[in-house]
Short mmCIF file of C-alpha atoms in Angstrom, two decimals:
data_model
loop_
_atom_site.label_atom_id
_atom_site.label_comp_id
_atom_site.label_asym_id
_atom_site.label_seq_id
_atom_site.Cartn_x
_atom_site.Cartn_y
_atom_site.Cartn_z
CA MET A 1 -0.06 -0.02 0.00
CA ARG A 2 1.30 3.45 -0.94
CA LEU A 3 0.65 6.32 1.42
CA SER A 4 -0.03 9.85 0.17
CA ALA A 5 2.31 12.67 1.16
CA ARG A 6 -0.34 13.94 3.59
CA SER A 7 -0.72 10.51 5.24
CA THR A 8 2.99 10.19 5.61
CA ALA A 9 3.23 13.47 7.28
CA ILE A 10 0.57 12.66 9.72
CA ALA A 11 1.95 9.25 10.41
CA VAL A 12 5.27 10.75 11.14
CA ALA A 13 3.82 13.47 13.42
CA LEU A 14 1.92 10.70 15.41
CA SER A 15 5.10 8.72 15.76
CA LEU A 16 6.94 11.76 17.08
CA LEU A 17 4.11 12.52 19.44
CA THR A 18 4.28 8.91 20.69
CA VAL A 19 7.98 9.02 21.18
CA ALA A 20 7.78 12.31 22.93
CA ALA A 21 5.01 11.00 25.13
CA ALA A 22 7.19 7.93 25.95
CA GLY A 23 9.94 10.14 26.74
CA ARG A 24 8.05 12.13 29.04
CA ALA A 25 6.67 9.07 30.75
CA GLN A 26 10.27 7.64 31.26
CA ALA A 27 11.37 11.17 32.42
CA ALA A 28 8.47 11.28 34.95
CA GLU A 29 9.71 8.01 36.71
CA ILE A 30 11.19 8.92 40.05
CA VAL A 31 13.87 6.66 41.53
CA VAL A 32 13.44 6.43 45.39
CA LYS A 33 16.31 5.12 47.21
CA ILE A 34 15.94 2.95 50.36
CA GLY A 35 19.06 2.52 52.49
CA VAL A 36 19.51 -1.02 53.74
CA ALA A 37 21.92 -1.55 56.50
CA LEU A 38 22.49 -5.09 57.13
CA SER A 39 25.09 -7.27 59.02
CA MET A 40 27.06 -8.85 56.18
CA THR A 41 30.04 -9.29 58.29
CA GLY A 42 30.52 -9.79 62.07
CA PRO A 43 28.76 -11.91 64.55
CA ALA A 44 25.51 -11.39 62.92
CA ALA A 45 26.53 -11.97 59.32
CA VAL A 46 24.46 -15.19 59.30
CA TYR A 47 21.36 -13.22 59.17
CA GLY A 48 22.49 -10.49 56.64
CA ALA A 49 22.57 -12.65 53.50
CA SER A 50 19.17 -13.79 54.04
CA GLN A 51 17.86 -10.30 54.81
CA LYS A 52 19.40 -8.95 51.59
CA ALA A 53 17.78 -11.58 49.62
CA GLY A 54 14.41 -10.69 50.94
CA VAL A 55 14.86 -6.97 50.44
CA GLN A 56 16.01 -7.19 46.74
CA ALA A 57 13.21 -9.89 45.98
CA ALA A 58 10.50 -7.37 47.33
CA VAL A 59 12.02 -4.35 45.53
CA ASP A 60 12.25 -6.33 42.21
CA GLU A 61 8.51 -7.45 42.66
CA ILE A 62 7.21 -3.98 43.54
CA ASN A 63 8.90 -2.52 40.67
CA LYS A 64 7.75 -5.08 38.23
CA SER A 65 4.28 -4.71 39.41
CA GLY A 66 3.96 -1.06 38.59
CA ARG A 67 1.99 -0.53 41.80
CA LEU A 68 3.88 2.57 42.72
CA LYS A 69 2.84 4.55 39.58
CA GLY A 70 5.85 6.55 38.36
CA ILE A 71 8.00 5.52 41.21
CA LYS A 72 10.81 2.99 41.05
CA LEU A 73 12.50 1.69 44.33
CA GLU A 74 16.16 1.29 44.44
CA ALA A 75 17.89 -0.59 47.43
CA VAL A 76 21.19 0.91 48.52
CA PHE A 77 22.87 -1.92 50.62
CA GLU A 78 25.67 -1.37 53.11
CA ASP A 79 27.24 -3.61 55.59
CA ASP A 80 26.84 -2.44 59.23
CA ALA A 81 29.42 -5.08 60.22
CA SER A 82 27.30 -5.94 63.18
CA THR A 83 28.91 -2.98 65.20
CA LYS A 84 27.53 0.36 66.52
CA GLU A 85 30.46 2.26 65.00
CA GLN A 86 29.86 0.98 61.38
CA GLY A 87 26.08 1.24 61.84
CA ILE A 88 26.56 4.98 62.66
CA ALA A 89 28.70 5.48 59.58
CA VAL A 90 26.28 3.79 57.20
CA PHE A 91 23.32 5.75 58.63
CA GLN A 92 25.32 9.07 58.14
CA ARG A 93 25.99 8.20 54.54
CA PHE A 94 22.39 7.12 53.85
CA ILE A 95 20.96 10.39 55.33
CA ASN A 96 23.52 13.03 54.14
CA LYS A 97 25.10 11.50 51.07
CA ASP A 98 22.65 9.14 49.41
CA LYS A 99 19.60 11.05 50.47
CA VAL A 100 17.54 8.06 50.89
CA ALA A 101 13.76 8.29 51.50
CA ALA A 102 13.69 5.69 54.24
CA ILE A 103 16.11 3.06 55.86
CA ILE A 104 15.61 -0.57 56.54
CA GLY A 105 17.82 -2.09 59.32
CA PRO A 106 20.31 -2.29 60.92
CA THR A 107 20.36 -6.01 61.70
CA LEU A 108 21.14 -5.98 65.44
CA SER A 109 19.18 -4.04 68.16
CA ASN A 110 22.53 -3.26 69.57
CA THR A 111 23.53 -1.25 66.50
CA ALA A 112 20.08 0.19 66.11
CA THR A 113 20.26 1.86 69.58
CA ALA A 114 23.42 3.77 68.30
CA ALA A 115 22.33 4.41 64.62
CA ASP A 116 18.52 5.12 64.88
CA PRO A 117 19.01 8.33 66.86
CA LEU A 118 20.66 9.93 63.72
CA ALA A 119 17.64 8.98 61.62
CA GLN A 120 15.42 10.46 64.27
CA ALA A 121 17.19 13.51 64.21
CA GLY A 122 17.41 13.76 60.44
CA LYS A 123 13.70 12.92 60.22
CA VAL A 124 14.37 9.87 58.04
CA PRO A 125 11.83 6.95 58.42
CA VAL A 126 13.46 3.73 59.66
CA VAL A 127 11.96 0.17 59.41
CA ALA A 128 13.49 -2.26 61.71
CA VAL A 129 13.12 -5.86 60.33
CA SER A 130 15.08 -7.84 62.90
CA ASN A 131 15.46 -5.69 65.98
CA THR A 132 13.65 -7.73 68.64
CA ALA A 133 14.72 -5.80 71.92
CA PRO A 134 11.58 -5.19 73.86
CA LYS A 135 12.69 -1.68 74.63
CA GLY A 136 15.05 1.01 73.22
CA ILE A 137 14.10 0.77 69.59
CA THR A 138 10.73 2.40 68.85
CA ASP A 139 11.33 4.53 71.98
CA ILE A 140 13.87 6.49 70.08
CA GLY A 141 11.38 8.42 68.47
CA ASP A 142 8.40 8.78 65.97
CA TYR A 143 10.54 8.04 62.83
CA ILE A 144 11.50 4.68 64.08
CA TRP A 145 9.09 1.74 63.18
CA ARG A 146 9.39 -1.92 63.53
CA VAL A 147 8.22 -4.89 61.44
CA SER A 148 9.98 -7.60 63.62
CA LEU A 149 8.01 -8.79 66.80
CA THR A 150 9.82 -8.15 69.98
CA GLU A 151 11.20 -10.89 72.26
CA GLY A 152 8.46 -9.70 74.73
CA GLN A 153 5.77 -10.50 72.07
CA VAL A 154 7.17 -13.85 70.99
CA ILE A 155 8.93 -15.41 74.02
CA PRO A 156 5.98 -15.53 76.62
CA GLY A 157 3.55 -17.27 74.17
CA ALA A 158 5.96 -19.76 72.81
CA LEU A 159 7.11 -20.66 76.35
CA LYS A 160 3.58 -21.12 77.52
CA ARG A 161 2.88 -23.32 74.52
CA LEU A 162 5.87 -25.34 75.39
CA GLN A 163 5.17 -25.68 79.03
CA ASN A 164 1.65 -26.89 78.15
CA LYS A 165 3.34 -29.54 76.09
CA LEU A 166 6.40 -30.70 78.33
CA HIS A 167 5.20 -29.63 81.93
CA PHE A 168 8.63 -28.42 82.97
CA LYS A 169 8.81 -26.95 86.50
CA LYS A 170 12.56 -26.12 86.82
CA ALA A 171 14.60 -23.86 84.37
CA ALA A 172 18.21 -22.88 83.84
CA VAL A 173 19.10 -19.68 82.03
CA LEU A 174 22.18 -18.80 79.91
CA TYR A 175 22.46 -15.40 78.19
CA GLY A 176 24.90 -13.06 76.55
CA ASN A 177 25.70 -10.06 78.77
CA ASP A 178 27.33 -7.72 76.23
CA ASP A 179 24.42 -7.11 73.88
CA ALA A 180 21.14 -5.26 74.08
CA PHE A 181 19.27 -7.98 72.36
CA THR A 182 20.48 -10.87 74.34
CA GLN A 183 20.30 -8.95 77.67
CA ALA A 184 16.65 -8.05 76.90
CA GLY A 185 15.77 -11.56 75.84
CA PHE A 186 17.05 -12.64 79.14
CA ALA A 187 14.85 -10.23 80.93
CA VAL A 188 11.92 -11.44 79.04
CA MET A 189 12.67 -15.08 79.67
CA LYS A 190 13.08 -14.39 83.30
CA ALA A 191 9.61 -12.53 83.53
CA ALA A 192 7.92 -15.28 81.41
CA LEU A 193 9.17 -18.09 83.68
CA ASN A 194 8.23 -16.31 86.77
CA ALA A 195 4.73 -15.71 85.41
CA SER A 196 4.39 -19.36 84.43
CA GLY A 197 5.32 -20.50 87.97
CA THR A 198 8.70 -22.13 86.73
CA THR A 199 11.63 -21.89 89.08
CA ILE A 200 14.82 -20.65 87.80
CA VAL A 201 17.41 -22.78 89.45
CA GLY A 202 20.36 -21.14 88.04
CA THR A 203 21.59 -18.27 85.60
CA GLN A 204 24.96 -17.97 83.75
CA THR A 205 26.24 -15.53 81.36
CA PHE A 206 28.77 -15.36 78.38
CA ALA A 207 30.05 -12.69 76.01
CA LYS A 208 29.94 -12.54 72.17
CA PRO A 209 33.71 -13.40 71.55
CA ASP A 210 33.34 -16.45 73.81
CA ARG A 211 33.55 -19.98 72.26
CA ASP A 212 33.90 -22.13 75.20
CA TYR A 213 30.70 -22.49 77.34
CA ASN A 214 31.56 -25.75 79.21
CA ALA A 215 32.08 -24.03 82.68
CA GLN A 216 28.66 -22.36 82.56
CA LEU A 217 26.84 -25.32 81.26
CA THR A 218 28.44 -27.68 83.69
CA ALA A 219 27.39 -25.52 86.52
CA LEU A 220 23.78 -25.26 85.37
CA LYS A 221 23.63 -29.01 84.47
CA ALA A 222 24.50 -29.85 88.25
CA LEU A 223 21.27 -28.05 89.19
CA ALA A 224 19.13 -30.54 87.42
CA PRO A 225 16.79 -28.21 85.48
CA ASP A 226 13.88 -29.59 83.30
CA ILE A 227 14.80 -27.09 80.45
CA LEU A 228 17.52 -24.83 79.43
CA LEU A 229 16.71 -21.45 78.11
CA VAL A 230 19.27 -19.48 75.98
CA SER A 231 19.37 -15.84 74.86
CA ALA A 232 22.12 -15.56 72.26
CA LEU A 233 22.84 -14.67 68.61
CA ALA A 234 23.09 -17.60 66.24
CA ASP A 235 26.95 -17.34 66.13
CA ASN A 236 26.99 -18.30 69.90
CA ALA A 237 23.97 -20.43 69.98
CA ALA A 238 25.34 -23.07 67.75
CA GLY A 239 28.36 -23.71 69.96
CA ILE A 240 26.15 -23.60 73.26
CA VAL A 241 23.73 -26.24 71.80
CA THR A 242 26.65 -28.32 70.56
CA GLN A 243 28.59 -28.28 73.80
CA ALA A 244 25.38 -28.93 75.93
CA ARG A 245 24.81 -32.14 74.16
CA GLN A 246 28.44 -33.04 74.32
CA LEU A 247 28.11 -32.61 78.11
CA GLY A 248 25.24 -34.88 78.28
CA TRP A 249 22.25 -32.41 78.41
CA LYS A 250 19.11 -34.46 77.63
CA VAL A 251 16.47 -31.72 78.50
CA PRO A 252 14.96 -29.58 75.99
CA ILE A 253 16.66 -26.36 74.92
CA MET A 254 14.61 -23.28 73.99
CA GLY A 255 16.24 -20.15 72.45
CA GLY A 256 15.40 -16.62 71.79
CA ASN A 257 15.00 -15.07 68.32
CA GLY A 258 18.69 -15.43 67.74
CA PHE A 259 18.10 -19.03 67.19
CA ASN A 260 15.95 -18.54 64.24
CA SER A 261 18.57 -19.08 61.65
CA PRO A 262 19.41 -21.97 59.39
CA ALA A 263 22.91 -21.21 60.58
CA LEU A 264 22.11 -22.67 63.92
CA ILE A 265 21.15 -26.07 62.28
CA LYS A 266 24.05 -25.98 59.88
CA ASN A 267 26.66 -25.28 62.56
CA ALA A 268 25.23 -27.32 65.32
CA GLY A 269 24.23 -30.26 63.16
CA PRO A 270 22.62 -33.19 64.99
CA ALA A 271 22.88 -31.38 68.23
CA ALA A 272 20.24 -28.95 67.07
CA GLU A 273 17.56 -31.60 66.88
CA GLY A 274 14.82 -31.01 69.18
CA VAL A 275 15.69 -27.27 69.99
CA PHE A 276 12.67 -24.91 70.37
CA VAL A 277 12.21 -21.29 69.37
CA GLY A 278 9.26 -18.93 69.08
CA THR A 279 9.12 -17.51 65.64
CA ALA A 280 7.52 -14.37 63.96
CA TRP A 281 7.07 -16.34 60.81
CA ASN A 282 5.09 -19.47 60.14
CA LYS A 283 6.78 -21.03 57.18
CA VAL A 284 4.13 -23.70 56.45
CA SER A 285 1.26 -21.20 56.58
CA SER A 286 -1.04 -21.73 53.64
CA ASP A 287 -1.85 -18.00 53.41
CA GLY A 288 -1.66 -16.78 49.90
CA ALA A 289 0.88 -14.05 50.58
CA ASN A 290 3.26 -16.53 52.29
CA GLN A 291 2.78 -19.13 49.52
CA ALA A 292 3.53 -16.44 46.89
CA PHE A 293 6.64 -15.46 48.91
CA LEU A 294 7.85 -18.98 49.15
CA LYS A 295 7.40 -19.52 45.44
CA LEU A 296 9.27 -16.21 44.66
CA MET A 297 12.18 -17.15 46.79
CA LYS A 298 12.28 -20.74 45.25
CA ASP A 299 12.43 -19.15 41.83
CA ARG A 300 15.40 -17.36 43.05
CA SER A 301 17.07 -20.53 44.58
CA VAL A 302 16.82 -19.08 48.05
CA ASP A 303 15.73 -21.14 51.11
CA PRO A 304 14.05 -18.32 53.28
CA ASP A 305 14.14 -18.02 56.96
CA GLN A 306 12.28 -15.68 59.25
CA PHE A 307 14.83 -12.85 58.61
CA CYS A 308 14.14 -13.15 55.01
CA ALA A 309 10.36 -12.98 55.34
CA GLN A 310 10.78 -10.06 57.66
CA ALA A 311 13.18 -8.07 55.45
CA TYR A 312 10.77 -8.71 52.43
CA THR A 313 7.79 -7.55 54.60
CA GLY A 314 9.82 -4.23 55.37
CA VAL A 315 9.79 -3.40 51.72
CA LEU A 316 6.26 -4.12 51.24
CA VAL A 317 5.35 -1.82 54.19
CA ILE A 318 7.30 1.01 52.63
CA ALA A 319 5.60 0.47 49.41
CA GLU A 320 2.11 0.43 51.14
CA ALA A 321 3.17 3.51 52.99
CA ILE A 322 3.91 5.40 49.71
CA VAL A 323 0.59 4.42 48.24
CA LEU A 324 -1.31 5.34 51.43
CA ALA A 325 0.46 8.74 51.23
CA GLY A 326 -1.10 9.39 47.88
CA ASN A 327 1.71 7.90 46.00
CA LYS A 328 4.23 10.40 47.48
CA ALA A 329 7.61 9.14 48.62
CA GLY A 330 9.19 11.97 50.68
CA ARG A 331 10.51 11.11 53.95
CA ASP A 332 7.48 12.69 55.83
CA ASN A 333 5.12 11.13 53.33
CA ILE A 334 6.35 7.76 54.06
CA ARG A 335 6.27 8.29 57.88
CA ALA A 336 2.68 9.50 57.56
CA GLY A 337 1.81 6.43 55.48
CA PHE A 338 3.10 4.03 57.93
CA ALA A 339 0.53 5.25 60.40
CA LYS A 340 -2.22 4.13 58.02
CA VAL A 341 -0.88 0.58 57.40
CA LYS A 342 -3.47 -2.00 58.56
CA GLY A 343 -4.23 -5.64 57.67
CA LEU A 344 -1.44 -5.62 54.91
CA ALA A 345 -1.09 -9.08 53.38
CA THR A 346 2.53 -10.33 53.90
CA PRO A 347 4.44 -13.59 54.38
CA LEU A 348 4.29 -12.87 58.28
CA GLY A 349 0.39 -12.72 58.09
CA LEU A 350 -1.96 -9.75 58.11
CA PHE A 351 0.31 -6.89 59.26
CA SER A 352 -0.42 -3.78 61.14
CA PHE A 353 1.48 -1.35 63.29
CA GLN A 354 0.59 -0.86 66.96
CA ALA A 355 0.28 2.66 68.37
CA ASN A 356 3.81 2.55 69.56
CA ARG A 357 5.05 1.72 66.12
CA ASP A 358 5.87 -1.92 66.90
CA GLY A 359 4.61 -4.58 64.38
CA ASP A 360 1.58 -6.63 65.21
CA HIS A 361 0.76 -10.17 63.81
CA GLU A 362 0.51 -13.71 65.01
CA PRO A 363 3.70 -15.56 66.31
CA ALA A 364 4.31 -19.27 66.28
CA LEU A 365 6.36 -21.96 67.98
CA GLN A 366 8.83 -24.19 65.98
CA SER A 367 11.56 -26.84 66.71
CA VAL A 368 14.27 -28.49 64.67
CA LYS A 369 13.35 -31.90 63.39
CA GLU A 370 15.31 -33.81 60.82
CA GLY A 371 17.65 -30.95 60.16
CA LYS A 372 14.74 -28.37 59.52
CA PHE A 373 12.67 -25.96 61.48
CA GLN A 374 9.19 -27.25 61.74
CA ILE A 375 6.22 -25.59 63.17
CA VAL A 376 4.93 -27.15 66.45
CA ALA A 377 1.08 -27.63 66.41
CA PRO A 378 -0.82 -25.48 68.98
#
């Protein structure tokens, strides 16, 4: 078919308009940076890789969905090295150089207590995705929000469920005394044991650099407890569980949130069998959002844990806040949007924020069986 000169001119004009419109659409896309401070090295490095996988998967899914019309999320990852000093340096870079709209992390509560005040002072919203210390996180200020359930939300319920199952009456406790998270976990364990009528027959402590726990475990074993409770990061937890079994401990062992890592099973091996831990994520939940998350991570060849699910949820919450703020992604827009997040479908379940900016959803109890974390039936 031969076009007339006039038809050709019209076609060219329409083509140019189309190109111009596409160009405007492309130019209108706003890239919103999310700073992500995770422990890729140091004592909490076992959690960081899993968290990074969850964050990147969520960012990719949201960008692919086009839900944030005209907005593209970009995750800027930095290693907080599991230390306060590095966490502060990373937050300063995010706030002053990268000009991020929001921050996810850091991994440890200990680091958060040092770094989060910088974000509060700079009015940059923070989403904690693995800080579980009952106090000292959202207390920092109204720009600090938390997806991860606190030890105070998970441990009492998990302990009560386990006591109903095992009927223990005497407990021994071992905890790390140089970390805000493990110290807070101990306080929650102690209160929960007292509330349940369980007698604490002995308490011992250790520090993060320690690798030999035989003295503490021997002393506690001599007191003949029915159960051992441990508040430790995964790096210490594997050694504690392994050495307890080597010393002949037969009683159940229950850990705080630091036990919620495949690294515990990998490093402790058969010694991890039968270990109990409360969890903020029910991996076997048939809920649609969880099943979609599991498929997504499987497609990425990632075996997700609780920390991966929480990190993934942290990005979902930021995206929801942007939508609820009228598709605006300024720092104050995102903070205002957080306050409106209610009943958001996530791998953790239907997620909302409490009035104190802590997360709110249903926890579960799991144990290690045949080399895997498996949910213990209520």
